[in-house]
XYZ file of C-alpha atoms in Angstrom:
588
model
C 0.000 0.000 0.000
C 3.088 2.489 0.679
C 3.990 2.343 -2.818
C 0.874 2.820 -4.374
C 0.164 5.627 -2.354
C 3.826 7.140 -2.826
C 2.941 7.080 -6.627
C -0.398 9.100 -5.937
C 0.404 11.272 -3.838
C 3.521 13.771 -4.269
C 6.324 14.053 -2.191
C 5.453 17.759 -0.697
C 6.885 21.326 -1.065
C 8.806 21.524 1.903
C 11.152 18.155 0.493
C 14.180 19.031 0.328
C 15.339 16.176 -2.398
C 12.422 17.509 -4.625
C 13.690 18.177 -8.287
C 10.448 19.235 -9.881
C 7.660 21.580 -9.514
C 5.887 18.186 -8.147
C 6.794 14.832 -7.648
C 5.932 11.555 -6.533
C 8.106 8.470 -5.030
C 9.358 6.016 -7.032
C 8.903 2.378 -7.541
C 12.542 0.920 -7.516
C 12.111 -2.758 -6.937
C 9.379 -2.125 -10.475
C 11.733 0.318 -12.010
C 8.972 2.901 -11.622
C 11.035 6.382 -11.103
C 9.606 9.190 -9.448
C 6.848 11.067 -12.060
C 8.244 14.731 -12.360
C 6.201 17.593 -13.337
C 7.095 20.762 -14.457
C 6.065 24.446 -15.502
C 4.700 25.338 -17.671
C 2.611 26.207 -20.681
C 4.937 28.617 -22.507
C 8.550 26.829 -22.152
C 10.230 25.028 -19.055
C 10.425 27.390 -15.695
C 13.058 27.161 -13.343
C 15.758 25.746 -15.017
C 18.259 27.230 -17.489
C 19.516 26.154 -21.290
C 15.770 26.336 -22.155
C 13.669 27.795 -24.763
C 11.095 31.099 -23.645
C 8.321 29.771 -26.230
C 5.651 33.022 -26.898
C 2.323 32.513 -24.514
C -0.609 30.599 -25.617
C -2.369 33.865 -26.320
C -0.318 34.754 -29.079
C 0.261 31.107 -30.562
C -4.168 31.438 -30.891
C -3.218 35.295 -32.709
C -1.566 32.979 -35.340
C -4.638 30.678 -36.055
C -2.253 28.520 -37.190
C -2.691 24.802 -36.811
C 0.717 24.104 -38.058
C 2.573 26.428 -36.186
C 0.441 25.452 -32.499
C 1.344 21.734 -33.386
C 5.226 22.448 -33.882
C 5.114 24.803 -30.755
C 3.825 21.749 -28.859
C 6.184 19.206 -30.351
C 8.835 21.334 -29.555
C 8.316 22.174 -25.735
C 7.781 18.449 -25.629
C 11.188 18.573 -26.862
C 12.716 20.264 -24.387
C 10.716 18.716 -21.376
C 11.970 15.250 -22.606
C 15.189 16.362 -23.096
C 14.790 17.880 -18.969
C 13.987 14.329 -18.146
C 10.303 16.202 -17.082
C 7.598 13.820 -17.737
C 4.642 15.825 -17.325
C 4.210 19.220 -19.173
C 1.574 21.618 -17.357
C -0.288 22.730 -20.324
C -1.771 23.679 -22.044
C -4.024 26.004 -19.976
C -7.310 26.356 -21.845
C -8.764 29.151 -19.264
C -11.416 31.092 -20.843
C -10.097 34.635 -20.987
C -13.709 36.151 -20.054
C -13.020 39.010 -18.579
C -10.086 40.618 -20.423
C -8.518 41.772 -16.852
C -8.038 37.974 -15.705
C -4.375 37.374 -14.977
C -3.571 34.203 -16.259
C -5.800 35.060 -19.654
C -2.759 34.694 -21.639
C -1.659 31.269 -20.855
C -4.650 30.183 -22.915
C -6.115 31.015 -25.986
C -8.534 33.661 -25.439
C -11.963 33.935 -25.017
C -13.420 31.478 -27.765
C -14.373 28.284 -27.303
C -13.275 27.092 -30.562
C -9.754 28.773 -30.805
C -9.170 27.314 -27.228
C -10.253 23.808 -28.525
C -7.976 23.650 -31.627
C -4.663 25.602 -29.226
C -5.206 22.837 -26.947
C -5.721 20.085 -28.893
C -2.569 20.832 -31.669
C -0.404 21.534 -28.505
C -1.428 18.154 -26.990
C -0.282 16.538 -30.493
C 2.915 17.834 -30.556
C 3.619 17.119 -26.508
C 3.119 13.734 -26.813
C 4.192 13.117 -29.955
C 7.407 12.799 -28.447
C 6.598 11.074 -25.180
C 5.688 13.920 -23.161
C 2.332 13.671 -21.209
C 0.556 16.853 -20.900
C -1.623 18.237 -18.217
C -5.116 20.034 -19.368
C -5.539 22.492 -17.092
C -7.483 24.297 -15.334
C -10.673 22.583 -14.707
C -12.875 24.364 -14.940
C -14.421 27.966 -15.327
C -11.371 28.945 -13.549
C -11.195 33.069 -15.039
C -10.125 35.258 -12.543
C -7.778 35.072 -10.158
C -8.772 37.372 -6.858
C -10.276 34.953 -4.524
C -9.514 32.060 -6.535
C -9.009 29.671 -3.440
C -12.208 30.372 -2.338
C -14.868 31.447 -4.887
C -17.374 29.636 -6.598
C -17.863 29.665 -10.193
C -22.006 28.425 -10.523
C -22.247 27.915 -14.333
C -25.400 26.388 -15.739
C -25.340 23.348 -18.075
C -25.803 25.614 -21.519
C -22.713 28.053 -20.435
C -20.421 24.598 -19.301
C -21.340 23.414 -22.375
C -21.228 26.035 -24.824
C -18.389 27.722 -23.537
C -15.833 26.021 -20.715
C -16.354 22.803 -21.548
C -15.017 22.475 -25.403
C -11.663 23.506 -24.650
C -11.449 20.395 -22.401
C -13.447 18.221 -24.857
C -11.028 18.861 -27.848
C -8.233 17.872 -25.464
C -9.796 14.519 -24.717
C -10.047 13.807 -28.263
C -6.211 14.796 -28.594
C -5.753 11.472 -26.560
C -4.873 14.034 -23.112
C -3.020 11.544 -20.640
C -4.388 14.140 -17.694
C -6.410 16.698 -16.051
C -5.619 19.088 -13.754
C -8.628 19.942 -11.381
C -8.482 24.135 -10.613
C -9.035 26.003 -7.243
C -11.911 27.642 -7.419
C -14.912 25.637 -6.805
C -17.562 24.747 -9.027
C -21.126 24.922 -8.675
C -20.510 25.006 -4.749
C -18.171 22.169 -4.208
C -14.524 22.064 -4.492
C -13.602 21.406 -8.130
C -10.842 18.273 -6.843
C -13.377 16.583 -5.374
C -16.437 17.459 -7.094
C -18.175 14.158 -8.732
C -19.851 16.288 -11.289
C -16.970 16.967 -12.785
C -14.167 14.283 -12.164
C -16.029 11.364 -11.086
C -16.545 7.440 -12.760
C -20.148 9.127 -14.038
C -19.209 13.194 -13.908
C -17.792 15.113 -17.115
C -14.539 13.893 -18.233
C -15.246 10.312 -17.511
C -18.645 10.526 -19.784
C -16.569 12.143 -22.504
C -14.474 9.294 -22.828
C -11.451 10.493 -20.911
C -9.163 7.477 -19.337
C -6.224 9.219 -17.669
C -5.759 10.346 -14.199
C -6.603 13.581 -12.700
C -4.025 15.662 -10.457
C -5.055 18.368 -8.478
C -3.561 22.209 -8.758
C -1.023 22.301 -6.325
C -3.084 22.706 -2.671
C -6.356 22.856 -4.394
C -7.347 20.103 -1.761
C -9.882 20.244 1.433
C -11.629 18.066 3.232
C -10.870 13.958 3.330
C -8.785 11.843 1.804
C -11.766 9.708 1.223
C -13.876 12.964 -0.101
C -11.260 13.223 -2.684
C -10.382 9.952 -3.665
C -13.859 8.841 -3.504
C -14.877 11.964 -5.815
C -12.365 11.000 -8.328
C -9.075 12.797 -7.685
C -6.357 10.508 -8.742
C -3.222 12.193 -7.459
C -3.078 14.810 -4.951
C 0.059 17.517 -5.881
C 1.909 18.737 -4.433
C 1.262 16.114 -1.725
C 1.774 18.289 2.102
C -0.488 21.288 3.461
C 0.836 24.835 1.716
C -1.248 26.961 3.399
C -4.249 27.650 0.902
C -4.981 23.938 0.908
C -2.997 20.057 0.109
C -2.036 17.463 2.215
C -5.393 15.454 2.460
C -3.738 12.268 1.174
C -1.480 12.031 3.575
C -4.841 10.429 5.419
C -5.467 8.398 2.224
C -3.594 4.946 4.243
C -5.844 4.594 7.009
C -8.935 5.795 5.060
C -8.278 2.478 2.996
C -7.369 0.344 5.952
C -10.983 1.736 7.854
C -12.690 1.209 4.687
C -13.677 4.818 3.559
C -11.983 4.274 0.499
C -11.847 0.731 -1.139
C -8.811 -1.139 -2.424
C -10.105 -0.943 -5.599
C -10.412 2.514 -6.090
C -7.027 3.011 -4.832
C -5.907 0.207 -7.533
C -7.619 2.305 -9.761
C -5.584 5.687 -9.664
C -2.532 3.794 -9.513
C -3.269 1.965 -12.503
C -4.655 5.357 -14.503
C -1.129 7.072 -13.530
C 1.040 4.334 -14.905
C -0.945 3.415 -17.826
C -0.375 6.893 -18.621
C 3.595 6.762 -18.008
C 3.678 3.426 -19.698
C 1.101 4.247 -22.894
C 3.605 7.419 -23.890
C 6.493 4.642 -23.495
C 8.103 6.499 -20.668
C 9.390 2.994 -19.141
C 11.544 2.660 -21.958
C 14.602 4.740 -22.666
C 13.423 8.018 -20.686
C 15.684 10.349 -19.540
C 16.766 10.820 -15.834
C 15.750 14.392 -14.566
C 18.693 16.658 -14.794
C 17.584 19.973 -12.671
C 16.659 21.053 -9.884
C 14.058 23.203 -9.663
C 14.700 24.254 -5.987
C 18.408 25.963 -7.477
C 17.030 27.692 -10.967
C 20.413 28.965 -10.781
C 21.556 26.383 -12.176
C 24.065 25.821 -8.584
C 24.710 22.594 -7.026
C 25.168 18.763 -8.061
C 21.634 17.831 -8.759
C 21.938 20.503 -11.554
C 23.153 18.800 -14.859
C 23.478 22.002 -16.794
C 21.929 19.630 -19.650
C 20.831 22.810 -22.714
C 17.535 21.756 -24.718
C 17.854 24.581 -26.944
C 18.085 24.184 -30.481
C 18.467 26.515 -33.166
C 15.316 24.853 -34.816
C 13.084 26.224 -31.424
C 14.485 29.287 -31.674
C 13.923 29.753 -35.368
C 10.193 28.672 -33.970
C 9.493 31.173 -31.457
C 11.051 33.863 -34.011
C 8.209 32.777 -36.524
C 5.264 32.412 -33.999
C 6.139 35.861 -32.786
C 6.210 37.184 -36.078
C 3.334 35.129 -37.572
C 1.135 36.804 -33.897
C 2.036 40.436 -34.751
C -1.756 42.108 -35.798
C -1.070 44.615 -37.793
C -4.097 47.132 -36.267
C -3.043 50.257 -37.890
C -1.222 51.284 -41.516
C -1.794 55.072 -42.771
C 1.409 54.078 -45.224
C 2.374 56.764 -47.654
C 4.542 55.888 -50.195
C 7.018 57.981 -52.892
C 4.605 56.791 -55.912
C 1.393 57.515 -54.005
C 0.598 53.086 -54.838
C 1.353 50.360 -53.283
C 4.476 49.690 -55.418
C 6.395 52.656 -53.938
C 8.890 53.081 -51.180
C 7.699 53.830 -47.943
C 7.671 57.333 -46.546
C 5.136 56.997 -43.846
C 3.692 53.997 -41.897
C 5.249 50.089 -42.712
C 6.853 48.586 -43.274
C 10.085 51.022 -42.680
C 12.421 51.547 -45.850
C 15.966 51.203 -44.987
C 17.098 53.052 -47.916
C 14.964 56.340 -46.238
C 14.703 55.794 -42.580
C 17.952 57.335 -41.427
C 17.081 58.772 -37.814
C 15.278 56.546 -35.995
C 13.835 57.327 -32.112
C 13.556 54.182 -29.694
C 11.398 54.992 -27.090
C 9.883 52.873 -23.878
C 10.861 50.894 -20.887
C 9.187 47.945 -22.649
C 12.173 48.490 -25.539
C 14.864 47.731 -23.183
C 16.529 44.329 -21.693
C 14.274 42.808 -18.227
C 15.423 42.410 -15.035
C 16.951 38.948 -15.203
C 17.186 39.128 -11.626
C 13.340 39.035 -10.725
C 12.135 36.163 -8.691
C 11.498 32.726 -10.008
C 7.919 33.926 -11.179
C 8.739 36.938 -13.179
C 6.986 39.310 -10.903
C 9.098 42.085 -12.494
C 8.161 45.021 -15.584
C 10.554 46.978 -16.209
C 11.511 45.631 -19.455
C 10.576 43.905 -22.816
C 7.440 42.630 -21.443
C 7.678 38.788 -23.310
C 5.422 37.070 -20.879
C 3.188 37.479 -17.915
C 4.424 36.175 -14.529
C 3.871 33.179 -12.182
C 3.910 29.723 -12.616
C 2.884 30.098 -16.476
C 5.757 32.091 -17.302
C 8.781 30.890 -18.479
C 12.892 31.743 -18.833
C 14.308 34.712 -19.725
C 17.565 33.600 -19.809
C 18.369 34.632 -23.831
C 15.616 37.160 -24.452
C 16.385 39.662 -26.997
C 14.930 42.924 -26.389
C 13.965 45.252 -28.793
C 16.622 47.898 -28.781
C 18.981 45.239 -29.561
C 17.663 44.133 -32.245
C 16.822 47.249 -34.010
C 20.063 48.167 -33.287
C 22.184 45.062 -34.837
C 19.930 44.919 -37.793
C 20.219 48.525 -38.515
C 23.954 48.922 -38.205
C 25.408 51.776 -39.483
C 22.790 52.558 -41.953
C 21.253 54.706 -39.691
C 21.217 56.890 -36.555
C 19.193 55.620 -33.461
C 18.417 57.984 -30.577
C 16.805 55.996 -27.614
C 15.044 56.900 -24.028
C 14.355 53.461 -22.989
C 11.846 55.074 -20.261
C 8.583 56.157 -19.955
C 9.618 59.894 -19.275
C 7.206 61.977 -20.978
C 10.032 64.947 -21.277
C 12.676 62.757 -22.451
C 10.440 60.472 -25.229
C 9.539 63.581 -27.017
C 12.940 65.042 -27.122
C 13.923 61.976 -28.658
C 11.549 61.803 -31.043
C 12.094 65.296 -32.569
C 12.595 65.915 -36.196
C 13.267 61.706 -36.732
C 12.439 60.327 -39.954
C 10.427 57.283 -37.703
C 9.813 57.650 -34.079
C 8.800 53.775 -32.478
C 7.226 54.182 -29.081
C 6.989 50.287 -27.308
C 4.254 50.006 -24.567
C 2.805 47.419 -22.403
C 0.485 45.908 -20.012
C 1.285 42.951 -18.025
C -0.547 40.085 -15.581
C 0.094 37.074 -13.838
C -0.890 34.788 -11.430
C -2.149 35.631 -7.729
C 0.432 32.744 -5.914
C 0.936 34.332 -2.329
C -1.054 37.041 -2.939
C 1.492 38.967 -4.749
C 1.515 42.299 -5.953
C 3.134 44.096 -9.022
C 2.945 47.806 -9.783
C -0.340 48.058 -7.595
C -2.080 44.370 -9.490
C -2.636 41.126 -7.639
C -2.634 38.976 -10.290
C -5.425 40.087 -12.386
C -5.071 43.595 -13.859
C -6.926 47.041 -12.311
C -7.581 48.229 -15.278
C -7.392 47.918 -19.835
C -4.684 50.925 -19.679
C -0.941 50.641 -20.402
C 1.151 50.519 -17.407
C 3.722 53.755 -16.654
C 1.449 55.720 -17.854
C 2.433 54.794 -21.787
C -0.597 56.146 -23.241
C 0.283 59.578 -22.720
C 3.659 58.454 -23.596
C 2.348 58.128 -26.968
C 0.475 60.993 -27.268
C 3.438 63.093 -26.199
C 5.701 61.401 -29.162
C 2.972 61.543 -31.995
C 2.657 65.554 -30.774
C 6.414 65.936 -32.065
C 6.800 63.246 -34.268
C 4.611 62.720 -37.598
C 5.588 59.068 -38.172
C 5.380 57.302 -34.612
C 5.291 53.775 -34.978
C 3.484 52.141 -31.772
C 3.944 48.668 -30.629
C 1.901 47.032 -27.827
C 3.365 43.854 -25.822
C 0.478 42.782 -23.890
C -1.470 40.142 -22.280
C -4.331 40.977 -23.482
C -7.327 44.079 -24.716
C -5.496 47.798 -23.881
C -7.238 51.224 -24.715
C -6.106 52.595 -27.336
C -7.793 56.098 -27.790
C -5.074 57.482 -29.158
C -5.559 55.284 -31.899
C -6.634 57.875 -34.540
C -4.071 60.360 -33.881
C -2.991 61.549 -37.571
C 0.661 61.110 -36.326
C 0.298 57.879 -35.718
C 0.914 55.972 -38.817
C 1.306 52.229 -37.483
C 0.495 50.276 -34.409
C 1.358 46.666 -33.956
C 0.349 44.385 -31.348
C 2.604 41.676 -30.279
C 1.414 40.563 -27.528
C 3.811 38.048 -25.447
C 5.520 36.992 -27.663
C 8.340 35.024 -25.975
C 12.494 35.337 -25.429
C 12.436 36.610 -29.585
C 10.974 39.338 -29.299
C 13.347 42.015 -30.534
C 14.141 39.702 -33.318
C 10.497 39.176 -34.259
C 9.169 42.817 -34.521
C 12.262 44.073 -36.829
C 11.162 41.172 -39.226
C 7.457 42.878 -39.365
C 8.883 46.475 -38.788
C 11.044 45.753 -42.049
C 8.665 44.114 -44.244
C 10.651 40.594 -43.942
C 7.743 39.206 -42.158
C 4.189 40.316 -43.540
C 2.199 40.523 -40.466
C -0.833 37.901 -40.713
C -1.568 37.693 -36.852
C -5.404 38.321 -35.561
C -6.987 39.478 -32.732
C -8.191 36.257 -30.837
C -10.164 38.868 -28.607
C -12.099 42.236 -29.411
C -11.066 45.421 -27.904
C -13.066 48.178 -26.653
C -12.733 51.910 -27.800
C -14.193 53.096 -24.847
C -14.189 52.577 -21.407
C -16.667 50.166 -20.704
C -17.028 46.649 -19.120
C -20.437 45.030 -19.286
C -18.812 42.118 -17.810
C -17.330 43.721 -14.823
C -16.382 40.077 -13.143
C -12.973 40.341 -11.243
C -13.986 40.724 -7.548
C -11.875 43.703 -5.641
C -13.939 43.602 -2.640
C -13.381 41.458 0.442
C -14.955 38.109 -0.457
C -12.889 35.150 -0.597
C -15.704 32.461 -0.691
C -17.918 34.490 -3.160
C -20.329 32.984 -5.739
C -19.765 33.764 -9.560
C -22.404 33.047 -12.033
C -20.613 33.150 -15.332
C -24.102 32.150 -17.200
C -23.509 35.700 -19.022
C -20.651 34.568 -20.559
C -23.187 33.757 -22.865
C -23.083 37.401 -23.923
C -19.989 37.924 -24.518
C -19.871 36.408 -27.914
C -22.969 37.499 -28.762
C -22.905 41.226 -27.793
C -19.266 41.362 -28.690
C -19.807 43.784 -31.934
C -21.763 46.536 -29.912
C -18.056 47.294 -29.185
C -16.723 49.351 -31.291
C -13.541 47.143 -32.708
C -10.097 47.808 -33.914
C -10.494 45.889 -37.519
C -8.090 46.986 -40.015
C -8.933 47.185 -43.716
C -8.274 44.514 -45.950
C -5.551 46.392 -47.695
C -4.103 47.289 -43.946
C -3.794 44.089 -42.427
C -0.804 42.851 -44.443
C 2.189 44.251 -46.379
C 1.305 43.163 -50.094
C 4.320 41.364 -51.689
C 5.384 44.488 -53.950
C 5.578 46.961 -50.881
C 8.404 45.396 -49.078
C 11.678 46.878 -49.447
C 14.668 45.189 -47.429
């Protein structure tokens, strides 16, 4: 009985000879190792020689099947290659409120483009032996009271809306399911039978691998879990907000509360998961330690993953998720055929002064914690457990900079200083202002720049729409480019100055790289909103709780709306002969 509940339950936070986000004890005598599991959706977390893929948010602004399949197949890669055999992705969140933190993990706030993100990203993960881990189950949007709140959801909404994502991912061939924090409907979502059990949800919908809980999403009894349908319990002790119920799991089999069988039956769901994706066979050992990102002591194998292949990848993704939302080009012919003058994509053979202007142009802190709670950089990706390295990012400034050479002059004030933009933008042939708007996840209740996780507010952060403004005032070709995690205001949108404004979104560790190949025409920008945004101030679905009410009920049934009130906004949607450089306009 030990063993089999050493292999469903993990080995606890606090253990010092943990290697991986979560764990569980190995088998030795049946040549079972200990299951590792690892962050997370956009590239391996807390280790180095890994790749920073772009989010999930900006792989759906692709709508690219191909290029969400090779995405997956290569983080699978890399976790392999980490000796990691469970990925925690893809998230498949529904982003519906555009403030949620984690929003960007996912793939927005269709049903649809969720499905086909999660199920191409399954495909490539275990296409090369990798099991992944759908996640987070379910209608788990926001992420202020998350360890308490309910989200009540009738059957239509579940159906129509959170459940597809989940659906598509069974179909994909998922090997498991991670059960969220918030409850659902009233009972906790790890040990709710409506969801998780033999006759709930998944099971119905054909799903036969095991289902792990978010790490401390626990309560109650180990038999109120087990019983309910919660296969493993990660990451095994009490953190706090939750966990640790297994460690009763023992003598709730021995007094009967939970049978033998059931107990044979997680076991059995686990390995035939480890053993379907031929993990028994020619694996390899973990070679990190997640406790020492750093990369420091002699559990640390300094083993690289990255390939030039992945980071050819993430330079196309972020590319191929650029949305191109604004183009007033002028060019010397007054046609398309001409050489640029105005707007993109920028002519080297005219563009001679350039201004670079924005904290979000300049190199990260690369000593932030181990979840990224840190923006006063590139902004590449939100922070917390989804996040991933920034170990080789390549900022903007850099980029423009070694691609421009000597060919012409840069002037840069890699702040937000509304004195010192404008003076740098002065009398420049191009002026290209970066802004940006970051979230994350809640964790200990952790604040950046005045945001617990989910975000105050649609504006830029450091006040970078009047950083704009200020630029387009003095500069008649400003250029704007939005990293973000999701919807910003944009009312400066129509400013006559403004020729161009690209959003790239998070676009992962190539994201200097990525925007000279659209800012130059070597990339023609094909990316798409995979979420409306608002020209006004104005949130119908006004869901993110700021009050004082950690067990609150949600009742997401309006979600409904949301897709079909959607064009009452007023949207950014550029014209046909905006959205993409034609062939004949590019000049390199």
């Amino acid at each position: 009985m030990d063993e089999k509940i050493g292999i469903v339950r993990g080995t606890g936070q606090l253990n010092p000879a943990r290697r991986c986000v979560g764990d569980t004890t190995a088998v030795a005598r049946l040549g079972v190792p200990s299951i590792c599991f690892n962050d997370g959706p956009a590239g391996i977390r807390l280790s180095k020689g890994v790749t920073g893929f772009p989010a999930g948010i900006n792989a759906a602004s692709t709508f690219s099947r191909r290029l969400m399949l090779a995405r997956g197949k290569a983080l699978g890669e890399e976790f392999r290659g980490k000796g990691i055999h469970v990925f925690l992705g893809p998230a498949m969140d529904i982003m519906r409120n555009p403030k949620a933190g984690r929003g960007w993990e996912s793939f927005g706030p269709d049903p649809y483009l969720n499905g086909e993100g999660a199920f191409q990203t399954i495909t490539g993960v275990q296409s090369v032996g990798v099991q992944a881990c759908a996640k987070h189950l379910i209608a788990n949007n926001q992420e202020h009271w998350r360890y308490g709140l309910s989200a009540n959801v009738d059957d239509r909404t579940l159906s129509e809306i959170y459940w597809y994502p989940f659906l598509r991912s069974i179909e994909a061939g998922v090997t498991s399911v991670m059960c969220a924090y918030n409850r659902f409907n009233d009972t906790s979502s790890c040990h709710n039978p409506a969801l998780i059990g033999d006759n709930g949800l998944l099971r119905r919908n054909g799903f036969k691998g095991y289902v792990v809980s978010d790490w401390g999403a626990t309560h109650d009894s180990a038999s109120d879990n087990a019983n309910a349908g919660l296969d493993m319990e990660q990451p095994g002790d009490f953190i706090l907000i939750g966990g640790g119920v297994f460690s009763g799991l023992g003598l709730a089999v021995d007094l009967g509360f939970v049978s033998a069988d059931r107990l044979h039956q997680m076991v059995t769901r686990i390995l035939a998961s480890w053993y379907r994706l031929g993990q028994d066979s020619g694996y390899p050992p973990v070679n990190f330690d997640a406790q020492r990102p750093d990369g420091s002591g002699p559990r640390n194998l300094n083993v690289t993953v990255r390939s030039d292949a992945h980071t050819a990848l993430v330079r196309e993704i972020a590319s191929a998720s650029a949305v191109l939302l604004k183009n007033n080009r002028t060019t010397t012919t007054g046609t398309p055929s001409g050489t640029t003058i105005r707007g993109l994509p920028l002519a080297a053979s005219r563009i001679k002064t350039i201004a670079v202007i924005g904290r979000d142009a300049k190199l990260p802190n690369l000593n932030c914690n181990d979840l990224n709670e840190c923006n006063d950089g590139t902004m590449s990706i939100g922070w917390g457990s989804g996040s991933n390295s920034l170990q080789f990012i390549v900022p903007p400034i850099d980029a423009i900079a070694s691609f421009v050479g000597t060919s012409a002059t840069i002037t840069s004030s890699l702040s937000n200083d509304l004195a010192a933009g404008p003076a740098a933008a002065v009398g420049k042939d191009a002026a290209l202002v970066f802004v940006n708007a970051m979230s994350g996840e809640l964790g200990a209740y952790d604040v950046v720049n005045g945001n617990q996780g989910d975000r105050n507010d649609l504006d830029l952060w450091y006040k970078g729409g009047s950083l704009v403004e200020a630029v387009a005032a003095v500069n008649e070709n400003t250029i704007v480019v939005v990293h973000s995690v999701g919807p910003v205001y944009m009312p400066w949108s129509t400013h006559p100055n403004i020729t161009a404004i690209v959003y790239a979104g998070a676009p992962g560790e190539q994201t200097g790289p990525s925007i000279v190949d659209v800012l130059y025409g070597k990339y023609n920008p094909s990316g798409r909103l995979p979420f409306s945004i608002a020209d006004v101030n104005c949130n119908p679905f006004a869901l993110v709780l700021n009050v004082d009410c950690p067990f609150c009920s949600l009742k997401p049934t309006i979600a409904l709306l949301s897709f079909t009130t959607v064009s009452a906004f007023q949207k950014y949607v550029p014209k046909l002969s905006e959205s993409r450089f034609t062939d004949n306009a590019l000049d390199l």
